[in-house]
Amino acid sequence: MGTVVNNPLVSIITPIYNGEQFVNSCIQSVLDQTHRGPLELCIFNDGSTDSSMQNVNSFSEKLKSRNISLSISSLFNTPKGCGFAKNRCAEQCKGEYLCFLDIDDVMHPDRIKDQLTAALSLPPLTLIGSQVIREPEGATVRYTRWINTISSSQLYTQIYTSHGPTIVMPTWFCHKSVFNLVGGFSEGGKGVPEDYIFFLRFLELKGNLHRVDRPLLTYRHHSGATTFSISEATLWDLRIKELQKNVLCKWPQFTIWNAGKQGRRFYRDLSRENKEKVHCFCDVDTKKISKGVYIYELSMEQKKPRIPIVHFKDASKPFVICVKLDLTDGVFEMNLKSLNLVEGIDYVHFS
């Protein structure tokens, strides 16, 4: 079903699964856009069992009066997951540009205007995001600060951290050619990080990244968010696989910065070939450094690998940094800066 508007330049991609409590504020934010050209709101109902769709349909006349067409589809009574739903929305939409909007988030009035303006000045194969305001205030402070403040170069160099995509998915805006280039989202269902897989594949295909440095979305944090269905182990395995494929394969040797739990776990999960490239662990903890060596007891080799542990000032670049950012009151960042290294060449962040 749908209301008809001629030639929408932008299609808003919104999957819904049991989002009744968010529908009104989300769609009102579509109505409040300052962009005055025709728009299309594409909704895929992924097996909702609540009143989500009744709430959506109640906006049909208001949307039509604002020159916004409403396109709704569904296929199954059981949910198939975010990737499946996003793909169906993108396939049915008519717009040249895609604006992704999760039902539990709220666009700020200038979002489409500002991101479309950016898109028209950039190469078509550019994934555009924005800064965000987190709701409730104070939720995920480190993550929100990272989203909003990393530099344009770090959009490319910090893609392997536990934070995931450096352009966060709820803010994505792109030409439809971006979607077509990647071939859509993974449809593995619940527990699959379809946005991160899409993001990494896009970069592998030499796509471009750009962030509009204004908050254009209120990004809600709540216990029902789909991000909580994705395990830390799943993300870890994907990150280490991509890091080995794209970075470590080019390094003849490297240092792991962190002789503690995270660094040792990282070492254990490397391929045999990359384990052999580890020159040493480095740290600032005198107790760890005093041990002098990490012995990989789980090795199947008769002679267990022994990896030296040294102070970071005595270590050799390049580094894989397994220290979480923004957790030491700036001490780690100051130590890293003291080495005068180039991010993305001399070191890469993993944790």
Coordinates of C-alpha atoms in Angstrom, one line a residue:
M1 CA 0.0 0.0 0.0
G2 CA 1.1 3.6 -0.2
T3 CA 0.4 7.2 -0.9
V4 CA 1.9 8.6 -4.2
V5 CA 4.3 11.5 -4.4
N6 CA 6.1 12.3 -7.7
N7 CA 9.9 11.7 -7.8
P8 CA 11.1 11.7 -4.2
L9 CA 14.8 12.4 -4.2
V10 CA 15.2 10.9 -0.7
S11 CA 13.7 7.7 0.7
I12 CA 13.7 7.2 4.5
I13 CA 14.4 3.5 5.3
T14 CA 12.6 2.4 8.5
P15 CA 12.2 -1.2 9.5
I16 CA 9.7 -1.9 12.3
Y17 CA 9.4 -4.7 14.8
N18 CA 7.2 -4.0 17.8
G19 CA 8.1 -0.3 18.1
E20 CA 4.7 1.0 19.1
Q21 CA 6.1 3.3 21.9
F22 CA 8.4 5.0 19.4
V23 CA 6.3 5.4 16.3
N24 CA 4.7 8.7 17.1
S25 CA 7.9 10.6 17.9
C26 CA 9.9 9.0 15.1
I27 CA 7.3 9.8 12.3
Q28 CA 6.7 13.2 13.8
S29 CA 10.4 13.9 13.2
V30 CA 9.9 13.0 9.6
L31 CA 7.1 15.5 9.3
D32 CA 9.2 18.2 11.0
Q33 CA 12.0 18.1 8.4
T34 CA 12.9 21.5 6.9
H35 CA 13.7 19.9 3.6
R36 CA 10.7 20.8 1.5
G37 CA 11.1 18.6 -1.6
P38 CA 9.1 15.4 -2.0
L39 CA 10.1 12.5 0.3
E40 CA 9.3 8.9 0.7
L41 CA 8.9 7.0 4.0
C42 CA 9.5 3.3 3.3
I43 CA 8.5 1.0 6.2
F44 CA 8.9 -2.8 6.3
N45 CA 6.9 -4.4 9.0
D46 CA 9.1 -7.3 10.3
G47 CA 6.4 -9.3 11.9
S48 CA 5.2 -6.8 14.6
T49 CA 2.6 -8.1 17.0
D50 CA 1.8 -4.8 18.7
S51 CA 0.0 -1.7 17.5
S52 CA 3.0 -0.4 15.5
M53 CA 1.3 -0.5 12.1
Q54 CA -1.9 1.1 13.3
N55 CA 0.1 3.9 14.7
V56 CA 2.0 4.3 11.4
N57 CA -1.2 4.3 9.4
S58 CA -2.7 7.1 11.6
F59 CA 0.0 9.4 10.1
S60 CA -1.0 8.7 6.4
E61 CA -2.9 12.0 5.8
K62 CA -0.4 14.2 7.6
L63 CA 2.4 12.7 5.6
K64 CA 0.5 13.1 2.3
S65 CA -0.2 16.8 3.2
R66 CA 3.6 17.3 3.6
N67 CA 4.4 15.7 0.2
I68 CA 5.8 12.6 1.8
S69 CA 4.7 9.3 0.3
L70 CA 4.2 6.3 2.6
S71 CA 5.2 2.9 1.4
I72 CA 4.5 -0.1 3.7
S73 CA 5.3 -3.7 3.0
S74 CA 5.6 -7.0 4.9
L75 CA 6.1 -10.6 4.0
F76 CA 6.1 -12.9 7.0
N77 CA 4.4 -13.1 10.4
T78 CA 7.7 -14.0 12.0
P79 CA 10.6 -11.5 12.2
K80 CA 13.5 -12.0 9.8
G81 CA 15.8 -9.5 11.3
C82 CA 17.1 -6.0 10.7
G83 CA 19.2 -6.9 7.6
F84 CA 16.3 -8.5 5.9
A85 CA 14.0 -5.6 6.7
K86 CA 16.4 -2.9 5.5
N87 CA 17.0 -4.8 2.3
R88 CA 13.3 -5.0 1.5
C89 CA 12.9 -1.3 2.3
A90 CA 15.8 -0.3 0.0
E91 CA 14.5 -2.5 -2.8
Q92 CA 11.0 -1.1 -2.7
C93 CA 12.0 2.6 -2.4
K94 CA 12.0 5.1 -5.3
G95 CA 14.5 7.7 -4.0
E96 CA 17.9 8.3 -5.4
Y97 CA 19.2 8.7 -1.8
L98 CA 18.6 6.6 1.2
C99 CA 18.2 8.0 4.7
F100 CA 18.3 5.3 7.4
L101 CA 16.0 5.9 10.4
D102 CA 15.5 3.4 13.1
I103 CA 12.0 3.5 14.6
D104 CA 13.4 4.2 18.1
D105 CA 15.3 7.3 17.1
V106 CA 14.3 10.9 16.3
M107 CA 15.6 13.0 13.4
H108 CA 16.4 16.6 14.1
P109 CA 14.6 19.0 11.7
D110 CA 17.6 19.8 9.5
R111 CA 18.9 16.2 9.1
I112 CA 17.8 15.5 5.5
K113 CA 18.5 19.0 4.4
D114 CA 22.0 19.0 5.8
Q115 CA 23.0 15.5 4.8
L116 CA 21.5 15.9 1.3
T117 CA 23.5 19.1 0.9
A118 CA 26.7 17.2 1.9
A119 CA 25.8 14.3 -0.4
L120 CA 25.4 16.6 -3.4
S121 CA 28.9 18.0 -2.9
L122 CA 30.7 14.6 -2.4
P123 CA 31.4 11.6 -4.6
P124 CA 28.3 9.3 -5.0
L125 CA 30.1 6.4 -3.2
T126 CA 30.1 8.2 0.2
L127 CA 28.5 7.0 3.4
I128 CA 27.4 10.1 5.3
G129 CA 26.7 10.3 9.0
S130 CA 26.4 12.9 11.7
Q131 CA 26.9 13.7 15.3
V132 CA 24.2 12.5 17.7
I133 CA 22.6 13.4 21.0
R134 CA 22.2 10.4 23.2
E135 CA 19.0 9.8 25.1
P136 CA 18.9 9.4 28.0
E137 CA 21.5 12.0 28.7
G138 CA 24.6 10.4 30.2
A139 CA 24.1 7.0 28.6
T140 CA 27.2 5.5 27.0
V141 CA 29.3 8.7 27.6
R142 CA 32.5 7.3 26.2
Y143 CA 30.8 5.9 23.1
T144 CA 28.9 9.1 22.4
R145 CA 32.0 11.2 22.8
W146 CA 33.8 8.9 20.3
I147 CA 31.0 9.1 17.8
N148 CA 31.0 12.9 17.9
T149 CA 34.7 13.8 18.1
I150 CA 36.9 11.4 16.2
S151 CA 38.6 13.2 13.3
S152 CA 37.9 12.7 9.6
S153 CA 41.0 10.5 9.2
Q154 CA 40.1 8.4 12.3
L155 CA 36.8 7.6 10.5
Y156 CA 39.0 5.3 8.5
T157 CA 41.7 4.3 11.1
Q158 CA 39.5 3.4 14.1
I159 CA 37.2 0.9 12.3
Y160 CA 38.4 -2.2 14.3
T161 CA 37.5 -1.0 17.8
S162 CA 34.8 -2.5 19.9
H163 CA 32.7 0.6 19.1
G164 CA 32.0 -0.8 15.6
P165 CA 31.4 1.5 12.6
T166 CA 32.9 5.0 12.9
I167 CA 29.8 6.3 11.1
V168 CA 27.1 5.0 13.3
M169 CA 24.3 3.2 11.4
P170 CA 21.3 5.2 12.7
T171 CA 22.8 8.3 11.1
W172 CA 23.6 6.8 7.7
F173 CA 22.6 8.7 4.5
C174 CA 23.9 7.7 1.1
H175 CA 23.3 7.4 -2.6
K176 CA 21.5 4.2 -3.5
S177 CA 24.6 3.2 -5.5
V178 CA 26.3 2.6 -2.1
F179 CA 23.7 0.0 -1.2
N180 CA 23.9 -1.6 -4.7
L181 CA 27.8 -1.6 -4.5
V182 CA 27.8 -3.6 -1.3
G183 CA 24.9 -5.8 -2.3
G184 CA 22.7 -5.0 0.7
F185 CA 22.8 -6.2 4.3
S186 CA 23.5 -9.6 5.7
E187 CA 20.2 -11.4 6.3
G188 CA 21.6 -13.7 9.0
G189 CA 19.0 -12.5 11.4
K190 CA 19.2 -11.9 15.2
G191 CA 22.7 -11.7 16.6
V192 CA 24.3 -10.7 13.3
P193 CA 26.0 -7.3 13.1
E194 CA 24.6 -6.5 9.7
D195 CA 25.6 -2.8 9.8
Y196 CA 29.2 -3.5 10.7
I197 CA 29.5 -6.2 8.0
F198 CA 28.0 -3.7 5.5
F199 CA 30.4 -1.0 6.7
L200 CA 33.5 -3.1 6.4
R201 CA 32.6 -4.4 3.0
F202 CA 31.9 -0.8 1.8
L203 CA 35.4 0.3 2.9
E204 CA 37.0 -2.8 1.3
L205 CA 35.4 -1.6 -1.9
K206 CA 37.1 1.8 -1.5
G207 CA 34.0 3.7 -0.4
N208 CA 34.3 7.1 1.2
L209 CA 33.2 8.3 4.7
H210 CA 31.9 11.7 5.8
R211 CA 30.4 13.0 9.0
V212 CA 28.3 16.2 9.2
D213 CA 29.6 17.8 12.3
R214 CA 26.3 18.8 13.8
P215 CA 23.9 16.6 15.9
L216 CA 21.2 15.5 13.5
L217 CA 19.7 12.6 15.4
T218 CA 18.6 11.8 18.9
Y219 CA 20.0 8.2 19.3
R220 CA 18.1 6.4 22.0
H221 CA 19.7 3.9 24.3
H222 CA 17.3 1.3 25.8
S223 CA 17.2 -2.3 26.8
G224 CA 15.2 -3.4 23.8
A225 CA 17.6 -2.1 21.2
T226 CA 18.7 -4.6 18.6
T227 CA 22.4 -3.9 19.4
F228 CA 22.0 -5.9 22.6
S229 CA 21.3 -9.1 20.6
I230 CA 24.8 -9.1 19.2
S231 CA 27.4 -10.8 21.4
E232 CA 30.7 -9.3 22.2
A233 CA 32.3 -12.6 21.0
T234 CA 30.7 -12.2 17.6
L235 CA 32.0 -8.7 17.2
W236 CA 35.5 -9.7 18.5
D237 CA 35.7 -12.5 15.9
L238 CA 34.7 -10.2 13.1
R239 CA 37.1 -7.4 14.1
I240 CA 40.1 -9.7 14.5
K241 CA 39.3 -11.4 11.2
E242 CA 39.2 -8.1 9.3
L243 CA 42.3 -6.7 11.1
Q244 CA 44.3 -9.7 10.1
K245 CA 43.0 -9.6 6.5
N246 CA 43.5 -5.8 5.9
V247 CA 46.4 -4.8 8.2
L248 CA 48.4 -7.5 9.8
C249 CA 49.0 -9.3 6.5
K250 CA 51.1 -6.2 5.5
W251 CA 53.2 -6.0 8.6
P252 CA 56.3 -8.3 8.9
Q253 CA 56.2 -7.9 12.7
F254 CA 54.3 -5.9 15.3
T255 CA 54.0 -5.2 19.1
I256 CA 50.8 -5.8 21.1
W257 CA 50.3 -2.8 23.5
N258 CA 48.8 -4.4 26.6
A259 CA 50.3 -7.4 28.4
G260 CA 47.1 -7.9 30.3
K261 CA 44.0 -9.8 29.7
Q262 CA 42.9 -8.1 26.5
G263 CA 46.3 -8.2 24.9
R264 CA 46.8 -11.9 25.7
R265 CA 43.4 -12.8 24.4
F266 CA 44.2 -10.9 21.2
Y267 CA 47.4 -12.9 20.8
R268 CA 45.7 -16.2 21.4
D269 CA 43.1 -15.5 18.7
L270 CA 45.6 -14.6 16.0
S271 CA 46.4 -17.0 13.2
R272 CA 49.6 -19.0 13.6
E273 CA 51.2 -16.9 11.0
N274 CA 50.4 -13.7 12.8
K275 CA 51.4 -15.1 16.2
E276 CA 54.9 -15.5 14.8
K277 CA 55.0 -11.8 13.8
V278 CA 54.5 -10.6 17.4
H279 CA 57.8 -9.0 18.4
C280 CA 56.7 -8.3 22.0
F281 CA 54.0 -7.1 24.4
C282 CA 54.4 -3.6 25.9
D283 CA 52.8 -2.0 28.9
V284 CA 53.3 0.5 31.7
D285 CA 52.5 -1.8 34.5
T286 CA 55.8 -2.6 36.3
K287 CA 54.4 -5.8 37.7
K288 CA 53.7 -7.1 34.2
I289 CA 56.9 -5.9 32.8
S290 CA 58.9 -7.5 35.6
K291 CA 57.7 -10.9 34.5
G292 CA 59.8 -10.3 31.4
V293 CA 57.9 -12.8 29.2
Y294 CA 54.5 -14.2 28.3
I295 CA 54.5 -17.9 27.8
Y296 CA 51.7 -19.2 25.5
E297 CA 50.9 -22.4 27.5
L298 CA 48.0 -23.4 25.2
S299 CA 50.3 -23.7 22.2
M300 CA 50.3 -27.2 20.7
E301 CA 54.0 -26.8 19.9
Q302 CA 56.5 -28.7 22.1
K303 CA 58.5 -25.6 22.8
K304 CA 55.9 -23.0 24.0
P305 CA 56.2 -19.6 22.5
R306 CA 57.8 -17.0 24.8
I307 CA 56.9 -13.4 24.0
P308 CA 58.9 -10.6 25.7
I309 CA 57.1 -8.0 27.8
V310 CA 58.8 -4.5 27.7
H311 CA 58.0 -0.9 28.7
F312 CA 56.2 0.9 25.9
K313 CA 59.1 3.3 25.4
D314 CA 61.3 0.3 24.6
A315 CA 59.0 -1.3 22.1
S316 CA 59.1 -1.2 18.3
K317 CA 56.4 0.0 16.0
P318 CA 54.0 -0.8 14.5
F319 CA 51.6 -1.4 17.4
V320 CA 48.2 -3.1 17.8
I321 CA 46.7 -1.2 20.7
C322 CA 44.6 -3.4 22.9
V323 CA 43.9 -0.6 25.5
K324 CA 40.5 0.9 25.6
L325 CA 40.4 4.6 24.8
D326 CA 39.2 7.3 27.2
L327 CA 39.4 5.3 30.4
T328 CA 42.6 6.5 32.0
D329 CA 42.0 10.2 32.4
G330 CA 44.2 10.8 29.4
V331 CA 47.3 9.0 30.7
F332 CA 47.3 6.3 28.0
E333 CA 46.6 8.9 25.3
M334 CA 49.5 11.0 26.6
N335 CA 51.9 8.0 26.5
L336 CA 50.9 7.2 23.0
K337 CA 51.3 10.8 21.8
S338 CA 54.8 10.9 23.4
L339 CA 56.0 8.4 20.8
N340 CA 55.1 10.7 17.8
L341 CA 53.5 7.9 15.8
V342 CA 51.2 8.2 12.9
E343 CA 47.8 6.5 13.4
G344 CA 46.9 4.0 10.7
I345 CA 50.6 3.5 9.8
D346 CA 52.5 3.1 13.0
Y347 CA 49.6 1.8 15.1
V348 CA 46.0 0.6 14.9
H349 CA 43.4 0.6 17.7
F350 CA 41.7 -2.7 18.4
S351 CA 40.1 -2.6 21.8

